[in-house]
Coordinates of C-alpha atoms in Angstrom, one line a residue:
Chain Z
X59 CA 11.6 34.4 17.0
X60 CA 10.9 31.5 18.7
X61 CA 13.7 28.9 19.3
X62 CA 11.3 25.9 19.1
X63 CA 10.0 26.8 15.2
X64 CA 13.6 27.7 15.1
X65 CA 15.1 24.9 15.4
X66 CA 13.0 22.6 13.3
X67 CA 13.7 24.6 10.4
X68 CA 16.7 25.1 10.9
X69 CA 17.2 21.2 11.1
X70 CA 14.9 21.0 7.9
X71 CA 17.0 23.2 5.9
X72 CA 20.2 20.9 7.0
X73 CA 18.5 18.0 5.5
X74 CA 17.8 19.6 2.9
X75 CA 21.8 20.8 2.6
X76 CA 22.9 17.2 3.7
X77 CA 20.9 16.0 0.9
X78 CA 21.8 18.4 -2.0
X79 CA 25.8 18.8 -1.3
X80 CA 25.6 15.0 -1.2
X81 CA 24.3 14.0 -4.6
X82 CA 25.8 17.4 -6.1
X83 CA 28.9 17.8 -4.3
X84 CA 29.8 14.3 -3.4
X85 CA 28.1 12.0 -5.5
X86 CA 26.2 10.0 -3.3
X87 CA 23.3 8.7 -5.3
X88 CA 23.5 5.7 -4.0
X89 CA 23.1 6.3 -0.5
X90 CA 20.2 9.1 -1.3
X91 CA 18.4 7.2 -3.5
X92 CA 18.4 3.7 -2.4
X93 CA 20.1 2.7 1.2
X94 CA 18.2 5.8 3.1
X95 CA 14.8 5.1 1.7
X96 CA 15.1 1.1 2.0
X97 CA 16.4 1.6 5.6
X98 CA 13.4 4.2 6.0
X99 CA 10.7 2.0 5.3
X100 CA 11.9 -0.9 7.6
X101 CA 12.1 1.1 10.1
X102 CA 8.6 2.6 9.4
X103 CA 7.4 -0.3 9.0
X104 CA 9.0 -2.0 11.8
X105 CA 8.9 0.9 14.1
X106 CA 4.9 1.2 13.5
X107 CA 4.4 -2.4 14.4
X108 CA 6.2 -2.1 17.7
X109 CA 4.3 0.5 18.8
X110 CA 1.0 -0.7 18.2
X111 CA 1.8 -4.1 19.8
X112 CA 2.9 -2.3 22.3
X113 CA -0.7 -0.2 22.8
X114 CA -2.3 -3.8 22.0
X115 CA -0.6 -5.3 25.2
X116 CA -2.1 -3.1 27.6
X117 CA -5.4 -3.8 29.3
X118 CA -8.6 -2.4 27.6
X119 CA -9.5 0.5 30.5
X120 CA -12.6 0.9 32.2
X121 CA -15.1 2.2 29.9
X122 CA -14.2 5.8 29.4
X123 CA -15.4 7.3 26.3
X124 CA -15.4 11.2 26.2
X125 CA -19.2 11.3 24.9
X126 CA -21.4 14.3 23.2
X127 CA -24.7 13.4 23.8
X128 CA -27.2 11.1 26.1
X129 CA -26.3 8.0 27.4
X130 CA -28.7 5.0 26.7
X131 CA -31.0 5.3 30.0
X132 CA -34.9 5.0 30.8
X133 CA -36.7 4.1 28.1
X134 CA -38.3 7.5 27.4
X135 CA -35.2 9.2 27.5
X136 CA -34.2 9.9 24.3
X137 CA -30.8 7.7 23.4
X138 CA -27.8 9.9 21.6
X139 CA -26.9 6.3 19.8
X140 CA -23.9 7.8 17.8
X141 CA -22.5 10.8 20.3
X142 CA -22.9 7.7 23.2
X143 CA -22.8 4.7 22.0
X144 CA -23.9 1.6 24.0
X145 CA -23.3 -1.5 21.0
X146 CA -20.1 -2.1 18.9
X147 CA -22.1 -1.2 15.9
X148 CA -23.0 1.9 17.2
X149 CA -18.8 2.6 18.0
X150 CA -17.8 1.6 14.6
X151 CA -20.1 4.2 13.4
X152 CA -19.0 7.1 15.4
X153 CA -14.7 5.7 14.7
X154 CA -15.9 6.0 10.6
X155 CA -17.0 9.1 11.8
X156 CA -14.4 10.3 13.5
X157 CA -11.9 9.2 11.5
X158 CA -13.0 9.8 8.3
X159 CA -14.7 13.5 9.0
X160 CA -12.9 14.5 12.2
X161 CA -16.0 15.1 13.7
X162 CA -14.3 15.9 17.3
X163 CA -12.6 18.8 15.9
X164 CA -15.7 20.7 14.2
X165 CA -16.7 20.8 17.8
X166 CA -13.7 23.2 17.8
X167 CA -14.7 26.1 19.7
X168 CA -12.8 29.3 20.6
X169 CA -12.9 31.0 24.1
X170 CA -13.3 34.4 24.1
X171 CA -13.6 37.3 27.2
X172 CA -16.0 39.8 26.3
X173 CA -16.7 43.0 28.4
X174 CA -18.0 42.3 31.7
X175 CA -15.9 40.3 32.0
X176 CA -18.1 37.8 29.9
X177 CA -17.2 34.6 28.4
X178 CA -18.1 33.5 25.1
X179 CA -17.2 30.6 22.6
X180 CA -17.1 31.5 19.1
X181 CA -17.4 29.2 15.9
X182 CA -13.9 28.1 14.7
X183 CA -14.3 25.5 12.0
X184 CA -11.1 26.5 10.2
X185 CA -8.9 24.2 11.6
X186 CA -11.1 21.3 11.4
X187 CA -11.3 22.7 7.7
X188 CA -8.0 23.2 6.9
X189 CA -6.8 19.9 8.6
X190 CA -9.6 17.8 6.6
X191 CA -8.3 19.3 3.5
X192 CA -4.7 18.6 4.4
X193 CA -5.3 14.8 5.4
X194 CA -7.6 14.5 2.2
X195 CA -4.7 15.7 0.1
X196 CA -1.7 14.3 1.7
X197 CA -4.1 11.1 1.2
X198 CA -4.4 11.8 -2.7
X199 CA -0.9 12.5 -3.4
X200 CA 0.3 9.6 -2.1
X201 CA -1.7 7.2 -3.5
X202 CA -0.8 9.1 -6.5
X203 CA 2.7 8.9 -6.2
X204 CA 1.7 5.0 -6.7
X205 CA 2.6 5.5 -10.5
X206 CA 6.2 5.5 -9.9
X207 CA 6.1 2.2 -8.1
X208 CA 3.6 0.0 -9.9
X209 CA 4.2 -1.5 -13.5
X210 CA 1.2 -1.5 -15.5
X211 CA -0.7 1.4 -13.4
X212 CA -3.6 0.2 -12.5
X213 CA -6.6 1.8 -14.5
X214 CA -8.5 3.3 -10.9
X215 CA -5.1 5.2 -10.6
X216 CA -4.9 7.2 -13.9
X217 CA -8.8 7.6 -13.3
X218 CA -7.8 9.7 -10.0
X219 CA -4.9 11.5 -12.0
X220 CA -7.3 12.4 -13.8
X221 CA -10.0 13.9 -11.5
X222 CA -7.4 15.4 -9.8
X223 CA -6.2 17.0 -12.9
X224 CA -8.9 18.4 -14.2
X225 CA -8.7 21.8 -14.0
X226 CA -6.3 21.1 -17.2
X227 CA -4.4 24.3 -16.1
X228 CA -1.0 25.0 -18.1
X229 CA 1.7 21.8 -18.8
X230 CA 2.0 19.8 -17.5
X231 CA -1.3 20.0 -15.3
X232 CA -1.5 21.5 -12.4
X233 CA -2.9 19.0 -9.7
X234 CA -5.6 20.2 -7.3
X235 CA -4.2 18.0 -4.7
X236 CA -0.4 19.1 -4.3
X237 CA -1.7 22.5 -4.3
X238 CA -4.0 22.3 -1.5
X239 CA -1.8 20.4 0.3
X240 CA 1.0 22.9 0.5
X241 CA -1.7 25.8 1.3
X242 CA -3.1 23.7 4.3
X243 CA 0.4 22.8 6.1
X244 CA 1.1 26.5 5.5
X245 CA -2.3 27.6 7.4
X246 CA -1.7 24.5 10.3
X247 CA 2.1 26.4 10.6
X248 CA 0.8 29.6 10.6
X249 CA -1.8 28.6 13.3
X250 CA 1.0 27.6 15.5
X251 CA 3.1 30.7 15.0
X252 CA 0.6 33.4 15.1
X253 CA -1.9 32.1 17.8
X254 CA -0.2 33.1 20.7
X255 CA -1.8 30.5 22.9
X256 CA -1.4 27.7 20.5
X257 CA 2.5 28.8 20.3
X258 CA 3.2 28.2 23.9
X259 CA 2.1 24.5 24.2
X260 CA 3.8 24.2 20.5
X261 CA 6.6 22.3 20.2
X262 CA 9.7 21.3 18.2
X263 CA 8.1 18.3 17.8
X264 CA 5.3 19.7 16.1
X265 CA 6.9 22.4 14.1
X266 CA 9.3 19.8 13.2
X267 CA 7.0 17.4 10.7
X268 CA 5.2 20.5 9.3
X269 CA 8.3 21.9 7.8
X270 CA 9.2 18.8 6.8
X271 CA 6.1 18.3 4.9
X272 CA 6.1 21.5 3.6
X273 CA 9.8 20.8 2.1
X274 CA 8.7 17.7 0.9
X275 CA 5.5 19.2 -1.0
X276 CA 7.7 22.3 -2.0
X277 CA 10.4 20.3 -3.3
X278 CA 7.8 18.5 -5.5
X279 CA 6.0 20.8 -7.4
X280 CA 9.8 22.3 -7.8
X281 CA 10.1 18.9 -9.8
X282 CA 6.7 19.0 -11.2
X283 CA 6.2 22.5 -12.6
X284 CA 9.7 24.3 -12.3
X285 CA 13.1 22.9 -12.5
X286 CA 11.8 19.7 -13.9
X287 CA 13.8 16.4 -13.5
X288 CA 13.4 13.2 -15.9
X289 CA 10.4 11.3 -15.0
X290 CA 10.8 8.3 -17.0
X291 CA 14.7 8.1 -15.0
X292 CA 12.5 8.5 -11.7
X293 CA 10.4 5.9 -12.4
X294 CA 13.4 3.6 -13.4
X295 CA 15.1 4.0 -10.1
X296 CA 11.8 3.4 -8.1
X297 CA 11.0 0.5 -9.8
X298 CA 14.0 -0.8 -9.1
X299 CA 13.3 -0.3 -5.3
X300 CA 10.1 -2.1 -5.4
X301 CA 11.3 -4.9 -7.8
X302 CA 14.9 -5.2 -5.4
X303 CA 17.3 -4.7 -8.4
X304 CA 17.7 -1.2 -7.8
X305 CA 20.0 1.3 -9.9
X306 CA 20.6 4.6 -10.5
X307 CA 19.8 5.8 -14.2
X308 CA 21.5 8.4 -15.3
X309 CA 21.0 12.4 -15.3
X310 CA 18.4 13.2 -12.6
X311 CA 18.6 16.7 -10.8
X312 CA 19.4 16.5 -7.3
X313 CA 16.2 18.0 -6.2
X314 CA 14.7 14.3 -6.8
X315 CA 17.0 13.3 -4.2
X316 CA 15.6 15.8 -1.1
X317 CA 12.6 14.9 -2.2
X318 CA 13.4 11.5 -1.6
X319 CA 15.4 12.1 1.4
X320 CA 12.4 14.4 2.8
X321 CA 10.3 11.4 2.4
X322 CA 12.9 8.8 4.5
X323 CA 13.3 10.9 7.1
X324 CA 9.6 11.7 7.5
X325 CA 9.4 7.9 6.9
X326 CA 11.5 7.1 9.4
X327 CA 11.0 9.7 12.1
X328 CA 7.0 8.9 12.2
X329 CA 7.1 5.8 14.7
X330 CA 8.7 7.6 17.3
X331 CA 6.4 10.8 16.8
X332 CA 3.3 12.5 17.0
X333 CA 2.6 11.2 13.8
X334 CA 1.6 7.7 15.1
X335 CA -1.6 9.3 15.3
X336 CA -2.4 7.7 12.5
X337 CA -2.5 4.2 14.3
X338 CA -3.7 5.8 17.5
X339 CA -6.6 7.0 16.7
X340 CA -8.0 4.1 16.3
X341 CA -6.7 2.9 19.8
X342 CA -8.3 6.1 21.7
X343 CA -10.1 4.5 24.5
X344 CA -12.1 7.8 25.0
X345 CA -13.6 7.3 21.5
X346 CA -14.0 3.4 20.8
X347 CA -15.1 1.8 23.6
X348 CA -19.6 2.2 24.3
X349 CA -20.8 3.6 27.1
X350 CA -22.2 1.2 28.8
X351 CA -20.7 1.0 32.2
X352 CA -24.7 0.8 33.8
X353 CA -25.4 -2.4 32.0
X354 CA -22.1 -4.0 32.4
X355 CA -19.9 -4.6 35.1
X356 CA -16.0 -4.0 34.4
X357 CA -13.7 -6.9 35.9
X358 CA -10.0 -5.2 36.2
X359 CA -7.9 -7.4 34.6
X360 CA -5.0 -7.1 36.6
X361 CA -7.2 -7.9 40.3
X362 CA -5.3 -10.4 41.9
X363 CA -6.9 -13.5 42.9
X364 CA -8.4 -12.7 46.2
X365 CA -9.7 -15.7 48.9
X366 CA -13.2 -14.9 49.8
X367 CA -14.9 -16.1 52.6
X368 CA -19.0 -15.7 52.4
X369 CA -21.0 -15.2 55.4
X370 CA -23.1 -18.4 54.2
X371 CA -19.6 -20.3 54.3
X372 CA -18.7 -18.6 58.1
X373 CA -22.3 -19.8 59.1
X374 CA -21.7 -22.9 58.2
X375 CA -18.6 -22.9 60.4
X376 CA -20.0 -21.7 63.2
X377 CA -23.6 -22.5 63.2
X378 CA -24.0 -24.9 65.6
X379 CA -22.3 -22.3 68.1
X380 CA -23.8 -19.5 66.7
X381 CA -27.2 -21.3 68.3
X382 CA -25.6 -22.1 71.3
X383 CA -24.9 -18.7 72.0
X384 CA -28.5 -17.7 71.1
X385 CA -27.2 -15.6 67.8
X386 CA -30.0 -15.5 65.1
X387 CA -28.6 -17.6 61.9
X388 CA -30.3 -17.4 58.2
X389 CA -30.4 -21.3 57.8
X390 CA -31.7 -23.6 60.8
X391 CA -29.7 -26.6 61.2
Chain X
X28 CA -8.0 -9.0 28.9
X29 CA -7.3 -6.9 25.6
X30 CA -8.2 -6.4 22.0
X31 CA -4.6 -7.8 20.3
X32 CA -5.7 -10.2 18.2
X33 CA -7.9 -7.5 16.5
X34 CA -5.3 -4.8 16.9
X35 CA -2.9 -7.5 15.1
X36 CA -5.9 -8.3 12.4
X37 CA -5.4 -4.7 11.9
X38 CA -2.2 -4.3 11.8
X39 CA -1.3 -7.1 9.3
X40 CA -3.7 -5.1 7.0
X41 CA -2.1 -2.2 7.2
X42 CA 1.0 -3.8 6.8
X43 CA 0.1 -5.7 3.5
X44 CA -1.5 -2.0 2.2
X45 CA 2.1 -0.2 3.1
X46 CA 4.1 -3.0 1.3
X47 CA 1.5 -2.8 -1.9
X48 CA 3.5 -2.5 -4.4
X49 CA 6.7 -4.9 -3.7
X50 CA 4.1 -7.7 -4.1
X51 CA 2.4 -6.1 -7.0
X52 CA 5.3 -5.9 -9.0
X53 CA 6.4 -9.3 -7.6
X54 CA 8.6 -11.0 -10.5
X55 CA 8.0 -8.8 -13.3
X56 CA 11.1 -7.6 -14.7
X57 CA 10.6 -3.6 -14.6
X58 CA 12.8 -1.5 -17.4
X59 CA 12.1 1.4 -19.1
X60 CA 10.4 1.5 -22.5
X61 CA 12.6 1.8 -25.2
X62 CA 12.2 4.6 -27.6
X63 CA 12.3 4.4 -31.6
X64 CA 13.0 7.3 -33.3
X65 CA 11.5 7.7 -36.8
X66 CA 13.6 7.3 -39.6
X67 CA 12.2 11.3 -40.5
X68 CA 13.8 12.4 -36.9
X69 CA 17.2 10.0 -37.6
X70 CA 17.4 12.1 -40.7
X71 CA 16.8 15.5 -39.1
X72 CA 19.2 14.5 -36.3
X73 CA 18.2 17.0 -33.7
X74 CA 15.1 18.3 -32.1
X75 CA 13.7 21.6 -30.9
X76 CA 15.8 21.3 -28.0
X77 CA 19.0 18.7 -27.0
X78 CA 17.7 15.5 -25.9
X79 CA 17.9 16.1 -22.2
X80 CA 15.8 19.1 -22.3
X81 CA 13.3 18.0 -24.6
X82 CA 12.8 15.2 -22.2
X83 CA 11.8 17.2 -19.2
X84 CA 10.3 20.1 -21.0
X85 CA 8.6 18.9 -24.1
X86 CA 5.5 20.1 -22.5
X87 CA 6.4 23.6 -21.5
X88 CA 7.8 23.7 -25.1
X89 CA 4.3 22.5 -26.4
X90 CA 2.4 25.2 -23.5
X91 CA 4.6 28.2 -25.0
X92 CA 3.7 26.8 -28.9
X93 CA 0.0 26.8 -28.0
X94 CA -0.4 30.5 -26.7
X95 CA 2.0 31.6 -29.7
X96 CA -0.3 30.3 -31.9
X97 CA -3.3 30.8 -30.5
X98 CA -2.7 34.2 -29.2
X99 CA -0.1 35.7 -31.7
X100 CA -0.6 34.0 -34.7
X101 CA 3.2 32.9 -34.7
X102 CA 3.3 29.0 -36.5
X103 CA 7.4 29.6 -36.9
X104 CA 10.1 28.6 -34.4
X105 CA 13.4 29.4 -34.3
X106 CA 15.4 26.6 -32.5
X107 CA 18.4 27.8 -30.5
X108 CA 20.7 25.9 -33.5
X109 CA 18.9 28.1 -36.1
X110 CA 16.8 26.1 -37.3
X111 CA 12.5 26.8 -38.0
X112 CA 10.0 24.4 -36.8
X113 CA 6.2 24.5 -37.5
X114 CA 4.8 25.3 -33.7
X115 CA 2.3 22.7 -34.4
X116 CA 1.4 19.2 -32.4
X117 CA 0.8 17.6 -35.8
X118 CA 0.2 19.6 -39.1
X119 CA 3.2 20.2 -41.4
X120 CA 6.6 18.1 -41.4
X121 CA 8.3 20.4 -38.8
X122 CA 6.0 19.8 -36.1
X123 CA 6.2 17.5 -33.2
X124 CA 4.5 14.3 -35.0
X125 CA 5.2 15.6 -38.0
X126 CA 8.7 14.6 -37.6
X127 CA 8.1 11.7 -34.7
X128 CA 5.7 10.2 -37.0
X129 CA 4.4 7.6 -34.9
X130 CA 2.4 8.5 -31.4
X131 CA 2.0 5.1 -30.6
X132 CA 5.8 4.3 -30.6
X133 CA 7.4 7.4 -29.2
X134 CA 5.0 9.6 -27.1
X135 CA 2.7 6.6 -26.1
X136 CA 5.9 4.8 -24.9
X137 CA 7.0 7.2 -22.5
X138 CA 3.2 8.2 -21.3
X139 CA 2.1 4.8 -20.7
X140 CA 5.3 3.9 -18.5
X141 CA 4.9 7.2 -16.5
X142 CA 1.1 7.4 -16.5
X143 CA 0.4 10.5 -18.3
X144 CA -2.1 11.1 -20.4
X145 CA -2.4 14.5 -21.9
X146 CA -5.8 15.6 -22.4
X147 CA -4.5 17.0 -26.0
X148 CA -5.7 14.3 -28.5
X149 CA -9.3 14.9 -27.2
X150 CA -9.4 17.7 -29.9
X151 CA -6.2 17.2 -32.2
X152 CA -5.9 14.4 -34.2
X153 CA -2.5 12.5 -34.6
X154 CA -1.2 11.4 -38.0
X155 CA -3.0 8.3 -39.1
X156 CA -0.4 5.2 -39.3
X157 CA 1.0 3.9 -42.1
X158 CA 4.4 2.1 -42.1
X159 CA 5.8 1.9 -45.3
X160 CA 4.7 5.2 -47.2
X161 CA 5.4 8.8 -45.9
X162 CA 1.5 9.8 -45.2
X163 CA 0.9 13.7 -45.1
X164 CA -0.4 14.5 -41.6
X165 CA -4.0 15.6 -42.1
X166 CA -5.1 19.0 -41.4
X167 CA -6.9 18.7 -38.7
X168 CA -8.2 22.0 -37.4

């Protein structure tokens, strides 16, 4: 055992105790169901907002894209225009790219030492698999959750309930999304765990938010498919966070409230995490900035001012004695 | 020199897509639906299962009905009070809609303010609608 996987889950399962023995054990609905999550999404929101004002005070950098291809050059050299790209169109291409296909990690490699001793790098597309399949997912279930917090739902939403329910598999329904949710964030923990490499740059930090996803995606289709809780009370109390005259209604299982806590904390522990990703990834200066650091010079913003003094300015100082002295000058007098 | 007024452009949009649904439900009143029972269920007083069950579970009820039909040939029910419901979604008097006679005002209700909407009435057919007179729910099948 490791203690850095350790001690994430071992602070997962205390929020998941803190949570439970306090709507069970001490009643504290309240605090579960509506102080945590208000305070969460200030601070999320808050905290995210600091943090990319923050990154948007700092100088743009020298141009430093990490590039995949070949950079705009002689005219019969042919121009990579999405791998290297020299125009803001061409960047916003490759960013819809990247950040909508995760294109830099199906470049994913693995290094391997064969006999010889040889190296060679072998296809590995399973994490860039398994990590566009977890974002896709994480994506769908939370616009899904939208039906608890918007009064009428808006017709586009039942349309995706009902894609995403379509396999019409017992009752209620299973949905494709919450299931391949919870088998991606198991295959992105197991990749930490079992890969030894990958385990020693791991961190608490990282295990930390994949447990806590996984108890938040366990603890709903707990809800969903197993112990069940009362939906139409569920959607009471949220839309009495969203329309600010929140209440508890009556009679539902405390396993609404982890879920609920789960979703706070991860709420609230995401802008002072690796999770800011999110934002950041559209701030990576090696991936949205063009390459074109031949065509354009770069002024350092933070230069100081410095006095210059040209050599036309020093011969027009001197020029007279500079002839005197019989020193060649550019301009006669 | 930097990018913040775009980063802020940016961030304000992300902002207003986070906080979605506090302005989407700005000043509408939100409450949940109320139900009416028919006056068939007053009369029977109970249903398959007590009140808080049959709100969480209906469905699972409904799954286990379904394959006990379908795969047994079992259409009788014995509730855990003793007493025999038709396993049916709507044919006879002792089925779901055979007792909550109207879709609209019980199950829609709920459905609607949870956004569910079971597949089912794609092939079954709910009892047509008639206030005053008791109308036989048509065999459907």
């Amino acid at each position: 055992m490791n203690e850095k996987y350790l001690y994430s889950l071992i602070a997962v399962i205390a929020l998941f105790l803190l949570a439970y023995a306090g709507v069970e054990a001490a009643g504290l609905q309240y605090l579960f169901g509506i102080i945590i999550p208000y305070l969460a999404i200030i601070t999320f929101v808050v905290g995210f907002a600091m943090r990319i004002m923050d990154w948007a005070s700092s100088p743009v950098p020298f141009r430093i894209p990490t590039t995949c291809g070949q950079q705009k050059s002689l005219p019969w050299i042919k121009h990579n225009k999405i791998d290297n790209p020299f125009t803001g169109g061409a960047v916003v291409i490759r960013m819809i790219l990247e950040i909508l296909f995760f294109r830099s990690l199906f470049r994913n490699t693995k290094c391997k030492m064969n006999e010889g001793p040889r190296i060679s790098y072998v296809w590995e597309k399973w994490l860039w698999l398994f990590s566009l399949a977890f974002h896709y997912a994480f994506l769908t279930t939370l616009i899904r959750h939208l039906r608890f917090f918007l009064e009428p739902v808006p017709f586009l939403l039942q349309i995706l309930e009902k894609v995403d329910g379509f396999l019409q598999i017992g009752l209620p329904g299973v949905l494709i999304s919450g299931v391949v949710l919870l088998a991606a964030v198991i295959f992105l923990l197991l990749r930490r765990i079992l890969i030894p490499q990958i385990r020693y740059f791991s961190l608490a930090a990282d295990f930390f938010p994949l447990f806590l996803i996984i108890g938040i995606a366990v603890s709903g289709i707990m809800m969903r498919y197993f112990t069940k809780v009362n939906i139409v009370g569920v959607k009471e109390l949220t839309m009495g966070l969203v329309t600010f005259h929140p209440h508890i209604p009556e009679g539902i299982g405390a396993i609404f409230y982890v879920h609920v806590f789960f979703v706070s904390v991860l709420l609230a522990y995401f802008p002072f995490s690796k999770l800011m990703h999110m934002g950041g990834v559209f701030l990576s200066p090696t991936r949205n900035l063009p390459t074109n650091t031949r065509a354009y010079r770069h002024i350092n913003p933070w230069n100081p001012e410095v006095k210059i003094h040209t050599y036309q300015a020093y011969e027009d100082d001197f020029r007279e004695k500079m002839i005197e002295a019989g020193l060649p000058v550019e301009k006669e007098l | 020199m930097n990018d913040k007024n775009r980063i802020t452009f940016g961030l304000i949009v992300f902002i207003a897509i986070v906080t979605f649904p506090f302005w989407y439900n700005l000043g509408k009143a939100s409450s949940a639906p109320e139900l009416k029972l028919s006056e068939k269920a007053k009369a029977a007083k109970e249903c398959v299962k007590p009140k808080e069950i049959m709100r969480q579970e209906h469905m699972q009820i409904l799954d286990l009905w379904r394959d006990t039909v379908v795969r047994d040939a079992n259409r009788a029910y014995k509730s855990g009070s003793g007493k025999t419901f038709g396993m049916s979604l709507s044919s006879g008097e002792e089925s779901c809609l055979g007792c909550h006679e109207s879709k609209t005002e019980f199950c829609d209700k709920c459905h609607n303010y949870a956004s569910v909407a079971p597949y089912c009435w794609t092939c079954h057919i709910a009892p047509e609608e008639k206030k005053p007179e008791e109308n036989k729910p048509e065999e459907n099948k």
